[in-house]
Amino acid sequence: MTMMTMTKNTTISCSRCRRKTKFKRSTGWNAAFIQGAVAGFICPTCQTPEENAEAEINEATLTYKIDAFGRTIATTKGASA
Ligand SMILES: [Zn+2]
């Protein structure tokens, strides 16, 4: 299983249009997760209304952190795990 290694300055690209941005400027982008690890991104322009709503929900409920291996992990706010 391949995982992305990212920091705030890592350049990410849209999985659909290949547009690029810095991770720290990726507000509104939708991250695709596989087993809690970030697997890809979709920019706001490419998101369907349903995906856009999902991104807003994710921003409200998920916390991003960098684990000991430099991977970006999304966890639900308030979760102890
Ligand atoms: Zn795009």
mmCIF file of C-alpha atoms and ligand atoms in Angstrom:
data_model
loop_
_atom_site.group_PDB
_atom_site.id
_atom_site.type_symbol
_atom_site.label_atom_id
_atom_site.label_comp_id
_atom_site.label_asym_id
_atom_site.label_seq_id
_atom_site.Cartn_x
_atom_site.Cartn_y
_atom_site.Cartn_z
ATOM 1 C CA MET A 1 0.000 0.000 0.000
ATOM 2 C CA THR A 2 1.406 3.375 -1.060
ATOM 3 C CA MET A 3 1.039 6.363 1.215
ATOM 4 C CA MET A 4 1.700 9.987 0.472
ATOM 5 C CA THR A 5 4.279 11.787 2.562
ATOM 6 C CA MET A 6 3.326 15.404 2.962
ATOM 7 C CA THR A 7 4.089 18.576 4.843
ATOM 8 C CA LYS A 8 2.306 21.922 4.644
ATOM 9 C CA ASN A 9 4.654 22.911 1.809
ATOM 10 C CA THR A 10 4.168 19.757 -0.223
ATOM 11 C CA THR A 11 2.670 20.395 -3.645
ATOM 12 C CA ILE A 12 -0.462 18.367 -4.229
ATOM 13 C CA SER A 13 -2.280 17.948 -7.532
ATOM 14 C CA CYS A 14 -5.876 17.380 -8.462
ATOM 15 C CA SER A 15 -6.617 13.801 -9.442
ATOM 16 C CA ARG A 16 -8.914 15.013 -12.237
ATOM 17 C CA CYS A 17 -7.484 18.204 -13.838
ATOM 18 C CA ARG A 18 -3.911 17.930 -12.509
ATOM 19 C CA ARG A 19 -4.037 21.483 -11.134
ATOM 20 C CA LYS A 20 -1.442 21.928 -8.401
ATOM 21 C CA THR A 21 -1.405 23.765 -5.091
ATOM 22 C CA LYS A 22 0.473 23.753 -1.821
ATOM 23 C CA PHE A 23 -1.056 21.542 0.832
ATOM 24 C CA LYS A 24 -1.279 24.524 3.217
ATOM 25 C CA ARG A 25 -3.378 26.377 0.616
ATOM 26 C CA SER A 26 -5.639 23.436 -0.147
ATOM 27 C CA THR A 27 -8.682 24.704 1.760
ATOM 28 C CA GLY A 28 -11.764 23.538 -0.070
ATOM 29 C CA TRP A 29 -9.961 20.685 -1.781
ATOM 30 C CA ASN A 30 -11.374 17.257 -1.130
ATOM 31 C CA ALA A 31 -8.999 14.579 0.064
ATOM 32 C CA ALA A 32 -9.651 10.972 -0.802
ATOM 33 C CA PHE A 33 -8.801 8.583 1.983
ATOM 34 C CA ILE A 34 -7.937 4.918 1.932
ATOM 35 C CA GLN A 35 -7.861 3.386 5.398
ATOM 36 C CA GLY A 36 -7.300 6.783 7.000
ATOM 37 C CA ALA A 37 -4.352 7.754 4.806
ATOM 38 C CA VAL A 38 -4.612 10.446 2.135
ATOM 39 C CA ALA A 39 -4.717 8.809 -1.278
ATOM 40 C CA GLY A 40 -5.468 11.776 -3.542
ATOM 41 C CA PHE A 41 -7.075 15.198 -3.930
ATOM 42 C CA ILE A 42 -9.840 16.810 -5.916
ATOM 43 C CA CYS A 43 -9.790 20.604 -6.410
ATOM 44 C CA PRO A 44 -12.931 22.700 -5.765
ATOM 45 C CA THR A 45 -13.465 23.195 -9.509
ATOM 46 C CA CYS A 46 -13.655 19.467 -10.154
ATOM 47 C CA GLN A 47 -15.801 18.589 -7.170
ATOM 48 C CA THR A 48 -19.407 17.705 -7.664
ATOM 49 C CA PRO A 49 -21.874 19.457 -5.319
ATOM 50 C CA GLU A 50 -22.021 16.249 -3.298
ATOM 51 C CA GLU A 51 -18.251 16.105 -2.991
ATOM 52 C CA ASN A 52 -18.100 19.775 -2.098
ATOM 53 C CA ALA A 53 -20.499 19.186 0.763
ATOM 54 C CA GLU A 54 -18.406 16.222 1.850
ATOM 55 C CA ALA A 55 -15.277 18.407 1.894
ATOM 56 C CA GLU A 56 -16.973 20.938 4.121
ATOM 57 C CA ILE A 57 -18.097 18.185 6.461
ATOM 58 C CA ASN A 58 -14.561 16.783 6.521
ATOM 59 C CA GLU A 59 -13.119 20.198 7.355
ATOM 60 C CA ALA A 60 -15.554 20.509 10.234
ATOM 61 C CA THR A 61 -15.004 17.050 11.635
ATOM 62 C CA LEU A 62 -11.516 15.888 10.703
ATOM 63 C CA THR A 63 -8.140 16.843 12.120
ATOM 64 C CA TYR A 64 -5.035 16.383 9.995
ATOM 65 C CA LYS A 65 -1.807 15.441 11.631
ATOM 66 C CA ILE A 66 1.597 14.189 10.580
ATOM 67 C CA ASP A 67 2.477 10.859 12.112
ATOM 68 C CA ALA A 68 5.917 9.583 13.137
ATOM 69 C CA PHE A 69 6.567 8.395 9.576
ATOM 70 C CA GLY A 70 5.802 11.766 7.988
ATOM 71 C CA ARG A 71 2.450 10.601 6.704
ATOM 72 C CA THR A 72 -0.601 12.810 6.834
ATOM 73 C CA ILE A 73 -3.332 11.131 8.818
ATOM 74 C CA ALA A 74 -6.903 12.309 9.188
ATOM 75 C CA THR A 75 -8.607 11.683 12.462
ATOM 76 C CA THR A 76 -12.059 12.561 13.643
ATOM 77 C CA LYS A 77 -12.058 15.476 16.058
ATOM 78 C CA GLY A 78 -12.502 14.268 19.608
ATOM 79 C CA ALA A 79 -11.400 10.715 18.837
ATOM 80 C CA SER A 80 -8.832 9.337 21.246
ATOM 81 C CA ALA A 81 -7.321 6.961 18.706
HETATM 82 ZN ZN ZN B 1 -9.334 19.683 -10.546
#
